Coordinates of C-alpha atoms in Angstrom, one line a residue:
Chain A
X1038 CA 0.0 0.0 0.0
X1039 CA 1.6 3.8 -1.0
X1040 CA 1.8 5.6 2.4
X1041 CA 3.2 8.3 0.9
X1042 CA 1.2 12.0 1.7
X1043 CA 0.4 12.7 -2.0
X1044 CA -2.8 12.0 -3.1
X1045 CA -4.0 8.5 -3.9
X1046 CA -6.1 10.2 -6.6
X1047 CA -6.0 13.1 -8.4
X1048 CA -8.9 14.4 -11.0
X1049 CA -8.5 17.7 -13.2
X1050 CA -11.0 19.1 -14.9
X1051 CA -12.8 15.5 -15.5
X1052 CA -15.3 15.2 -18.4
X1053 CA -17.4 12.1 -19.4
X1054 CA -19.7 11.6 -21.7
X1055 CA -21.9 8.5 -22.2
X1056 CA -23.4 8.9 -25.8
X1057 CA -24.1 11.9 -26.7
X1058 CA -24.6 13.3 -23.2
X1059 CA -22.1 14.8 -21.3
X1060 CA -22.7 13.5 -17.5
X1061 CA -19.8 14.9 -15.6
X1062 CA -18.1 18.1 -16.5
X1063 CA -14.7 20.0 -15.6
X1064 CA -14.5 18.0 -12.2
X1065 CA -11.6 18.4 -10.3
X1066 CA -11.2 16.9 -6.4
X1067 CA -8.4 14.5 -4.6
X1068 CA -8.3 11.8 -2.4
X1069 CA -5.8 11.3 0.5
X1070 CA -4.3 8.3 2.0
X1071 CA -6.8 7.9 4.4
X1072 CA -9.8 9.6 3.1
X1073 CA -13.4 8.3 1.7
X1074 CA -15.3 9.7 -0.3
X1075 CA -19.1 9.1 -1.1
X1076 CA -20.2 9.8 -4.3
X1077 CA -24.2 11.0 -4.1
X1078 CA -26.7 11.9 -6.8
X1079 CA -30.2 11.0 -8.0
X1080 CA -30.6 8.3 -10.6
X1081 CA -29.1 9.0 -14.0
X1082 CA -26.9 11.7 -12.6
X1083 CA -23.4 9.7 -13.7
X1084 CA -22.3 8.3 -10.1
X1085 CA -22.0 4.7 -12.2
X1086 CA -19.8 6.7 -14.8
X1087 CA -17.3 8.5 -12.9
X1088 CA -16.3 5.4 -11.0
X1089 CA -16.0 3.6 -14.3
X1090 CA -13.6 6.5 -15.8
X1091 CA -11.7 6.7 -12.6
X1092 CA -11.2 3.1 -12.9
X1093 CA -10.1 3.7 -16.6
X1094 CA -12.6 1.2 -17.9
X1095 CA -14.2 4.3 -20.2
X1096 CA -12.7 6.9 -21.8
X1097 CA -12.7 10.2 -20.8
X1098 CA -13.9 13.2 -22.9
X1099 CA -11.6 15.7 -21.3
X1100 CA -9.0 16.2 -18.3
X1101 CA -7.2 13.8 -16.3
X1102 CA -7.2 11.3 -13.8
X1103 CA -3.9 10.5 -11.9
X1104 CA -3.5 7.1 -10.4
X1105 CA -1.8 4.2 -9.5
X1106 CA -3.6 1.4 -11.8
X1107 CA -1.5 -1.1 -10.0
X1108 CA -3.4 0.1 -6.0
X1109 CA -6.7 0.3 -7.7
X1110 CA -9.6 -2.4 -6.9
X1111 CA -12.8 -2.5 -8.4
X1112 CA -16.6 -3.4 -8.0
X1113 CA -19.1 -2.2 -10.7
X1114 CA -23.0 -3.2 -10.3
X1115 CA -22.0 -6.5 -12.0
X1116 CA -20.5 -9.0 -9.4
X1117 CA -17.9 -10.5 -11.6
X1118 CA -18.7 -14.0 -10.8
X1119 CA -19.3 -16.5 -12.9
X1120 CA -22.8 -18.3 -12.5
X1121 CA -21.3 -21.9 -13.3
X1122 CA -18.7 -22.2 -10.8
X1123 CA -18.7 -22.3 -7.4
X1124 CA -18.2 -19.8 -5.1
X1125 CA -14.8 -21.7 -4.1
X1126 CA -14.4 -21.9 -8.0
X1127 CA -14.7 -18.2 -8.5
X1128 CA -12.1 -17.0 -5.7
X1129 CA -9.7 -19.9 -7.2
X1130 CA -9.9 -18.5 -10.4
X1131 CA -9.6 -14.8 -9.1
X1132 CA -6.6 -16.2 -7.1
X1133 CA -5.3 -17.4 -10.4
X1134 CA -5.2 -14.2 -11.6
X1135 CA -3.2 -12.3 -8.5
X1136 CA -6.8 -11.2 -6.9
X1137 CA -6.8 -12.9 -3.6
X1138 CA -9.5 -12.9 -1.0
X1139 CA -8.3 -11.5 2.9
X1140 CA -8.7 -14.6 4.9
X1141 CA -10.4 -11.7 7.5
X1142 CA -12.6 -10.1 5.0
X1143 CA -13.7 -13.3 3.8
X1144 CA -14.9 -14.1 7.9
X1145 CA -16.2 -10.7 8.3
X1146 CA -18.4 -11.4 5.6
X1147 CA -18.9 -14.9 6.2
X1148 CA -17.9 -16.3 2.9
X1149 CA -16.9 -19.7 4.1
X1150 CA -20.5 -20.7 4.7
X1151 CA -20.9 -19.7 0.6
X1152 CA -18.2 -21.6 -1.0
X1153 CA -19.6 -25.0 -2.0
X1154 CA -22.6 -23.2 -3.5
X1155 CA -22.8 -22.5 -7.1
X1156 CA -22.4 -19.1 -7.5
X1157 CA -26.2 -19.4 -10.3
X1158 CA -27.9 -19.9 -6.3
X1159 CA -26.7 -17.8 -4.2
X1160 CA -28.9 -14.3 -3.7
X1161 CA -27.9 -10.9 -4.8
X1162 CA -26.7 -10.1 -1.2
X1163 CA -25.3 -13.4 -0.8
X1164 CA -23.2 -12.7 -4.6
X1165 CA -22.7 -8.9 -3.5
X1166 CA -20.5 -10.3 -0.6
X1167 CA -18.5 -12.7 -2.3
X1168 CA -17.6 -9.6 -4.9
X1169 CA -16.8 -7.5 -2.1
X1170 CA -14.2 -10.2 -0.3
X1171 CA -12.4 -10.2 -3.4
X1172 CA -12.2 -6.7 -3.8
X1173 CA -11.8 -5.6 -0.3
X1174 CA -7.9 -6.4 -0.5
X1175 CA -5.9 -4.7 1.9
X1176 CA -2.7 -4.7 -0.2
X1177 CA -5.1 -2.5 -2.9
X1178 CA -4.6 1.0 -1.9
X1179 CA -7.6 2.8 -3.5
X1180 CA -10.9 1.2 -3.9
X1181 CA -14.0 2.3 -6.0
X1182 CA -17.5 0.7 -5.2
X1183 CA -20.2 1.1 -6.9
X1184 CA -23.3 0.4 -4.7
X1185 CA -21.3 -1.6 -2.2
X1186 CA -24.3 -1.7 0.3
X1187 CA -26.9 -2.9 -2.4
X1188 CA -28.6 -5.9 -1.5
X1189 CA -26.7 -6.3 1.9
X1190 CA -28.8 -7.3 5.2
X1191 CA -27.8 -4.8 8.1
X1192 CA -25.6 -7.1 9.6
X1193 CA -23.3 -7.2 6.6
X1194 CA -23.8 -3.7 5.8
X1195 CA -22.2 -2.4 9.4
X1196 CA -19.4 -5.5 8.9
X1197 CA -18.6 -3.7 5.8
X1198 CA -18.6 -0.3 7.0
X1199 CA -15.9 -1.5 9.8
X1200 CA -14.0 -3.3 6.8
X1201 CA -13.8 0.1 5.0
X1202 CA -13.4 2.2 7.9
X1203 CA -10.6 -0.1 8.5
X1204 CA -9.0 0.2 5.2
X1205 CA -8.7 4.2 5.5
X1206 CA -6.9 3.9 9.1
X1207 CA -4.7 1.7 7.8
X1208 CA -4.0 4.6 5.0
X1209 CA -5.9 3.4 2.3
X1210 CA -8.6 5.3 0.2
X1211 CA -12.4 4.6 -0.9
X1212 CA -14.7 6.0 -3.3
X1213 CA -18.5 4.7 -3.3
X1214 CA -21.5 5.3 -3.9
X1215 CA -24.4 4.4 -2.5
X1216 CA -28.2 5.7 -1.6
X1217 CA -28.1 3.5 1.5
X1218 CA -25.7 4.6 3.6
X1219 CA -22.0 5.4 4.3
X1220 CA -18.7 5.9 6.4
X1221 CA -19.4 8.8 9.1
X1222 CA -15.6 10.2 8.2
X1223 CA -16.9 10.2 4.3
X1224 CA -16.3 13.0 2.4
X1225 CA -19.6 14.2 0.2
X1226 CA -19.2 14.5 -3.4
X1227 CA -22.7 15.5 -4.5
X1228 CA -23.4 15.0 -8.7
X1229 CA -26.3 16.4 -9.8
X1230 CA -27.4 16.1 -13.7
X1231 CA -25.7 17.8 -16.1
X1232 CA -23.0 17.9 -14.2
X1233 CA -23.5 20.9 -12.0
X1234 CA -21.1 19.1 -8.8
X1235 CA -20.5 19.9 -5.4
X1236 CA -17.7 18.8 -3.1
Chain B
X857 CA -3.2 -16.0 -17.2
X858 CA -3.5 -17.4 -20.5
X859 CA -3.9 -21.3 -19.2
X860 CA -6.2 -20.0 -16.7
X861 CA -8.5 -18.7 -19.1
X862 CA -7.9 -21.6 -21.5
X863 CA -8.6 -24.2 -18.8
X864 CA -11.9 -22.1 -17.4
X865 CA -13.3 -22.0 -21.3
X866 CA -12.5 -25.7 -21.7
X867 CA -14.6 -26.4 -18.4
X868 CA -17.2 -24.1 -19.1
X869 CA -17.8 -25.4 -22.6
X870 CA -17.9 -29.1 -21.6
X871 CA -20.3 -27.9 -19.1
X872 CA -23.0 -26.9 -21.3
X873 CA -21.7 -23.6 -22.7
X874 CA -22.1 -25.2 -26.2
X875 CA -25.5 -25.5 -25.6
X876 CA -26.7 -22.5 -27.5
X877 CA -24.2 -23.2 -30.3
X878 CA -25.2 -26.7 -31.3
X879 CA -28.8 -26.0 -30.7
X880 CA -28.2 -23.2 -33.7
X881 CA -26.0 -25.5 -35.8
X882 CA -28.3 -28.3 -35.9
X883 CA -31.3 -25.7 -36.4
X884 CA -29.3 -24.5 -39.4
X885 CA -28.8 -28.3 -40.3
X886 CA -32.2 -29.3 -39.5
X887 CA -33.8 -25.8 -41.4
X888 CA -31.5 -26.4 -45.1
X889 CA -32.3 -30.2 -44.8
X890 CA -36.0 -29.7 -44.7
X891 CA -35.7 -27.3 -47.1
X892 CA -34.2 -29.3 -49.7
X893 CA -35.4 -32.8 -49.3
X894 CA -38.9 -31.6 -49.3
X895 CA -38.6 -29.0 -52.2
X896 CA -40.2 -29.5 -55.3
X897 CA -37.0 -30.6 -56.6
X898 CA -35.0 -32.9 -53.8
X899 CA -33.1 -34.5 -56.6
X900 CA -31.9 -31.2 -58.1
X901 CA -31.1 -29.6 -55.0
X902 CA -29.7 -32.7 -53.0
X903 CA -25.9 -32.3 -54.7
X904 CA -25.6 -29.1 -53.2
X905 CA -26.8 -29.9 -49.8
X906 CA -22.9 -30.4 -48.3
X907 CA -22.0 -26.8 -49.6
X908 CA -25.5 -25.3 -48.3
X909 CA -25.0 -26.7 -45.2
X910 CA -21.6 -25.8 -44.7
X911 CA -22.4 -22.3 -45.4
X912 CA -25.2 -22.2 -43.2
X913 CA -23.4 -23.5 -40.1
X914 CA -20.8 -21.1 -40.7
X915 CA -23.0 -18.6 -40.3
X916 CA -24.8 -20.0 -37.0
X917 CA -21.4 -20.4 -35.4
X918 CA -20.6 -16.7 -35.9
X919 CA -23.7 -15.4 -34.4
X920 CA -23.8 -17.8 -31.7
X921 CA -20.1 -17.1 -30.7
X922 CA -20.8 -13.4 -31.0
X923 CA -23.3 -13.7 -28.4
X924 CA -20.8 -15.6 -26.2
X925 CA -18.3 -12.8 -26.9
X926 CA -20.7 -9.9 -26.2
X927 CA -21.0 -11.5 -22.4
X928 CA -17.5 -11.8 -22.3
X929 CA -16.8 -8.5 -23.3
X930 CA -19.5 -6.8 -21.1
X931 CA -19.5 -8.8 -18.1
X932 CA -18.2 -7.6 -14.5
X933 CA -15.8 -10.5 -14.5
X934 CA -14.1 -8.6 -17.8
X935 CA -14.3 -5.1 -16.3
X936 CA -12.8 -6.6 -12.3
X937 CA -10.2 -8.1 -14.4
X938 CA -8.9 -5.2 -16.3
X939 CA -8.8 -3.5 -13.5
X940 CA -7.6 -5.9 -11.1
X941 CA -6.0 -8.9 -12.6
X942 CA -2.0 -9.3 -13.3
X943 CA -2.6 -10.1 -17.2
X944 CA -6.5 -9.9 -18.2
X945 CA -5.3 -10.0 -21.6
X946 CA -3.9 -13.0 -21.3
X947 CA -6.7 -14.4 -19.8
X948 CA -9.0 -13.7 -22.4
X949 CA -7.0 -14.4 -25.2
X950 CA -6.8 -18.0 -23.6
X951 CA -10.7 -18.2 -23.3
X952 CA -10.6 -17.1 -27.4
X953 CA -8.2 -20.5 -27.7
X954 CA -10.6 -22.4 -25.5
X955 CA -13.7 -21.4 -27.4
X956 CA -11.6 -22.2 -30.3
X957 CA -11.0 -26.0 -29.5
X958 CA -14.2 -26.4 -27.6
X959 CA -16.1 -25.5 -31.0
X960 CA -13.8 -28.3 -33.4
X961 CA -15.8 -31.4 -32.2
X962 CA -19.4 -29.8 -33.1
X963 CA -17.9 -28.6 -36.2
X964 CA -16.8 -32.4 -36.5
X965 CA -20.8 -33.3 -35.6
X966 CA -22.2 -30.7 -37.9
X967 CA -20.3 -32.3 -40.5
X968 CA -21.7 -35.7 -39.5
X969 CA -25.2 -34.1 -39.8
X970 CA -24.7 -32.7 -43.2
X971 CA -23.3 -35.7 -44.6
X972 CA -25.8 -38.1 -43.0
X973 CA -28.9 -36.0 -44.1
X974 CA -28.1 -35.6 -47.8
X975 CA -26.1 -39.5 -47.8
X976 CA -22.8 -37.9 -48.8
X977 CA -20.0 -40.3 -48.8
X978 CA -17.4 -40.2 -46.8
X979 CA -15.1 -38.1 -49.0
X980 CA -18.1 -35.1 -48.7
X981 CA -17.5 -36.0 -44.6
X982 CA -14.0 -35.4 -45.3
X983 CA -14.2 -32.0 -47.1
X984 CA -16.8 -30.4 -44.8
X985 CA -15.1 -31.5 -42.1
X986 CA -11.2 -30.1 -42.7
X987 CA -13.3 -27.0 -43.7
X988 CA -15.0 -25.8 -40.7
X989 CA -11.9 -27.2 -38.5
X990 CA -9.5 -25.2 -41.4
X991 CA -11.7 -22.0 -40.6
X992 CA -12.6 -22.3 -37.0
X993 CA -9.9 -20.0 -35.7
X994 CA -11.3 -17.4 -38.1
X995 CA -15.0 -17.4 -37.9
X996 CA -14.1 -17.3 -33.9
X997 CA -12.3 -14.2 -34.6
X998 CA -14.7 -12.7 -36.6
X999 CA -17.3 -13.2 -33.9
X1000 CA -15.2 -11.5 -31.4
X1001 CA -15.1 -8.5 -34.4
X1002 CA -18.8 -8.6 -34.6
X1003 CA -19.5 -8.3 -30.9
X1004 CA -16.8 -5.3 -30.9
X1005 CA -18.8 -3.4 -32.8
X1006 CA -22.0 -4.1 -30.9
X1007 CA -20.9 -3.1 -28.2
X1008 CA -19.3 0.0 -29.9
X1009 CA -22.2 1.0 -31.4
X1010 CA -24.8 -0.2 -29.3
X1011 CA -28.3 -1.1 -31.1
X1012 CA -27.6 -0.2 -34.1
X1013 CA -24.4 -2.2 -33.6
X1014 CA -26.3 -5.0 -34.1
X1015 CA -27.4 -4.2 -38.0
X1016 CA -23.2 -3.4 -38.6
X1017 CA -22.7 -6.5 -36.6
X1018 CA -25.0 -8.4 -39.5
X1019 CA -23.3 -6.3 -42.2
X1020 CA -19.9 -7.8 -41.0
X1021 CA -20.8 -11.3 -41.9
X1022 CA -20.0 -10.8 -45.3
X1023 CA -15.9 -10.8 -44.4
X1024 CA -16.5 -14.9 -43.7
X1025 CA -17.7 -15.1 -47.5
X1026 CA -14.0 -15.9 -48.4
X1027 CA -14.4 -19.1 -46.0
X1028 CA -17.6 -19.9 -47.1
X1029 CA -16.8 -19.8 -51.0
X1030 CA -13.2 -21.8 -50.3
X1031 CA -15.3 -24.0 -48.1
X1032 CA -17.7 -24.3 -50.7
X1033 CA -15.1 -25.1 -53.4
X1034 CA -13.6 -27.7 -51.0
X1035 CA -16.6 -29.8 -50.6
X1036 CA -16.2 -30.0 -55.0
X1037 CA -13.0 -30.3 -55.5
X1038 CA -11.3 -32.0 -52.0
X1039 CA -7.4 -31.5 -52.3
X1040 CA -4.2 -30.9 -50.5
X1041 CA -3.6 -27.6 -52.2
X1042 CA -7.1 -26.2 -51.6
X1043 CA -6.7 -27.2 -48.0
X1044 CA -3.7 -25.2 -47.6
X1045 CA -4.7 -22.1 -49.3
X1046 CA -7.6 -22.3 -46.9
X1047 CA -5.8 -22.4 -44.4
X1048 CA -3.5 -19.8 -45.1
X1049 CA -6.7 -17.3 -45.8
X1050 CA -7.8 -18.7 -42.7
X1051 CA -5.0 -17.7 -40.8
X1052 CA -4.7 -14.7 -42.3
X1053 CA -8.2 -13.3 -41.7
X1054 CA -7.9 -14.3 -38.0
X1055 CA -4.9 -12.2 -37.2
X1056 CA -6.6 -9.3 -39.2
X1057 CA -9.9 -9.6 -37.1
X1058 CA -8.1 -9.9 -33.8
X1059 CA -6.2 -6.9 -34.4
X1060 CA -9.9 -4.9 -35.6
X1061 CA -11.3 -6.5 -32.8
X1062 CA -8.4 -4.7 -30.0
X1063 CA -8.7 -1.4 -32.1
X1064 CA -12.8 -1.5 -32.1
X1065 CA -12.9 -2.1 -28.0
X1066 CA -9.7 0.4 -27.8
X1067 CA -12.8 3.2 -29.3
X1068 CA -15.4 1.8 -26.4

């Protein structure tokens, strides 16, 4: 993890478009080791699309975004698993790749009772956590989550404010959105259509 | 990353994954065989049954691997891994090479089919077959173009995705021409189009999803 005091992400004068429509415009902010931030804003209003162009998975249609792709972890609205393996199957293949689960995520979220089941059965909350062990790494510096608290039970969804909380004292970032609910420490980044944005 | 992804196809395939696939190939099969057996004229149309039939599974092979390709190409798992993963490239080109040899032994079956439905002999078996195994790596190629450029364009990605079919023509005519005239030398300048057309469609494929 970069422990360094320069930010862990830097955006100047961000523009995205999806289509014809421009969503966000000229946004400029930065994110701390240690930070969160929670990215807010009715439906439509491009929360889903500035998490995908921070995570470089869109292009952008002006400025910049300076990061470390190497500290960067990331869950869209899509799970990432795949519905014929197990859930076993799935974190094997992730492993396969360099993406390996925290043995104390993975109990915080109580994966272990998941991973015989074929990842087609389990529910969305069920799925949601599985994701969110294997991209809750702790050697990831900067995470982006999109909708991490969707589909979570209230249990879960306090475990998993703990597991972020603990990933920004231990230095690490977080950007997420969500219309459930958030970190206390969080940071508001408010997107409202058109992309008229406050911070 | 590469034998991952090879491996996980190779499962996934044997799984049921082909499922899809062969249901379209044997519709295709099915669909010309009814067609020309029950025509008006099933003695005039029977001699080119093999070459029909090759052409049309050809062309349910590339929209049924598109499909496959459009999930790959749009699902969470691709996205995590580009982000995440130590070589995602590698990964999917080795599901590509999985798909690739998953899809030779329903080739091999189609060709079965087609043969057994018109009574070919075995030399018609012969041709189809080293046909649609000679052009396999390209028509998977040119699947992964097609689904590039639905995704690209979106909706109406899906007409340009239709309008793209025409680059297998090549493999269809050779294929065609095989099923006539069944030599070495045909075989190996099929081969070499073949080869030729699947580097060219990889490389549009990576510069289509380099514009997403």
């Amino acid at each position: 993890m970069t422990h360094a005091s320069s930010p862990l992400l830097h955006a100047d004068r961000l523009s995205v478009a999806r289509g014809d429509a421009l969503l966000i415009e000229e946004l400029s902010f930065a994110l701390q080791p240690g930070e969160a931030l929670h990215v807010l804003g009715e439906n439509g209003a491009g929360k889903s699309t500035l998490l995908l162009a921070l995570a470089g998975l869109i292009p952008l249609a002006s400025g910049t975004v300076a990061v470390d792709r190497d500290a960067l972890a990331f869950l869209g609205h899509d799970n990432g698993l795949l519905p014929d393996l197990s859930v076993a199957e799935n974190m094997a293949l992730y492993a396969g790749s360099g993406v390996v689960a925290d043995p104390q995520t993975c109990e915080a979220l109580g994966i272990s009772k998941l991973s015989a089941k074929p990842a087609r059965t389990l529910s969305f909350g069920q799925a949601r956590r599985v994701a969110l062990a294997l991209t809750c790494l702790p050697e990831k510096a900067l995470w982006l989550l999109d909708e991490p608290f969707a589909g979570l039970d209230t249990q879960t969804a306090q475990t998993l404010e703990r597991v972020l909380a603990q990933h920004t004292a231990r230095r690490g970032a977080v950007v997420y959105t969500s219309h459930e609910r958030g970190l206390a420490q969080a940071r508001n980044l408010t997107l409202a259509p058109r992309g008229d944005e406050d911070v | 990353m590469f034998s991952a992804g090879l491996r996980l196809e190779l499962r996934l395939r044997l799984r049921g994954g082909l499922t899809a696939l062969g249901a379209l190939g044997f519709l295709a099969v099915a669909l010309t065989a009814v067609g020309l057996t029950l025509g008006q004229f099933p003695e005039r149309l029977r001699p080119a049954g093999p070459a029909i039939g090759w052409a049309m599974i050809v062309l349910a092979f590339v929209y049924a691997n598109a499909d496959w390709w459009l999930d790959q190409i749009q699902s969470g798992l691709n996205q995590r891994f580009r982000v995440m993963a130590a070589d995602a490239a590698g990964f999917v080109y080795g599901r590509a090479v999985g798909g690739w040899l998953a899809s030779l032994p329903w080739f091999l079956i189609a060709a079965w089919l087609v043969t057994l439905f018109y009574s070919q002999p075995t030399s018609a078996f012969s041709a189809l077959a080293a046909g649609l195994l000679i052009s396999a790596s390209a028509l998977t190629a040119l699947s992964a173009f097609v689904s590039a450029l639905r995704t690209l364009l979106g909706n109406v990605g899906v007409f340009l995705g239709a309008m793209a079919l025409p680059f297998a023509l090549p493999l269809v005519v050779l294929g065609v021409g095989l099923v006539d005239s069944f030599t070495l030398a045909s075989c190996a300048f099929m081969l070499g189009v073949s080869l030729l057309q699947t580097l060219v469609f990889i490389v549009a494929t990576r510069w289509v999803l380099s514009l997403v």
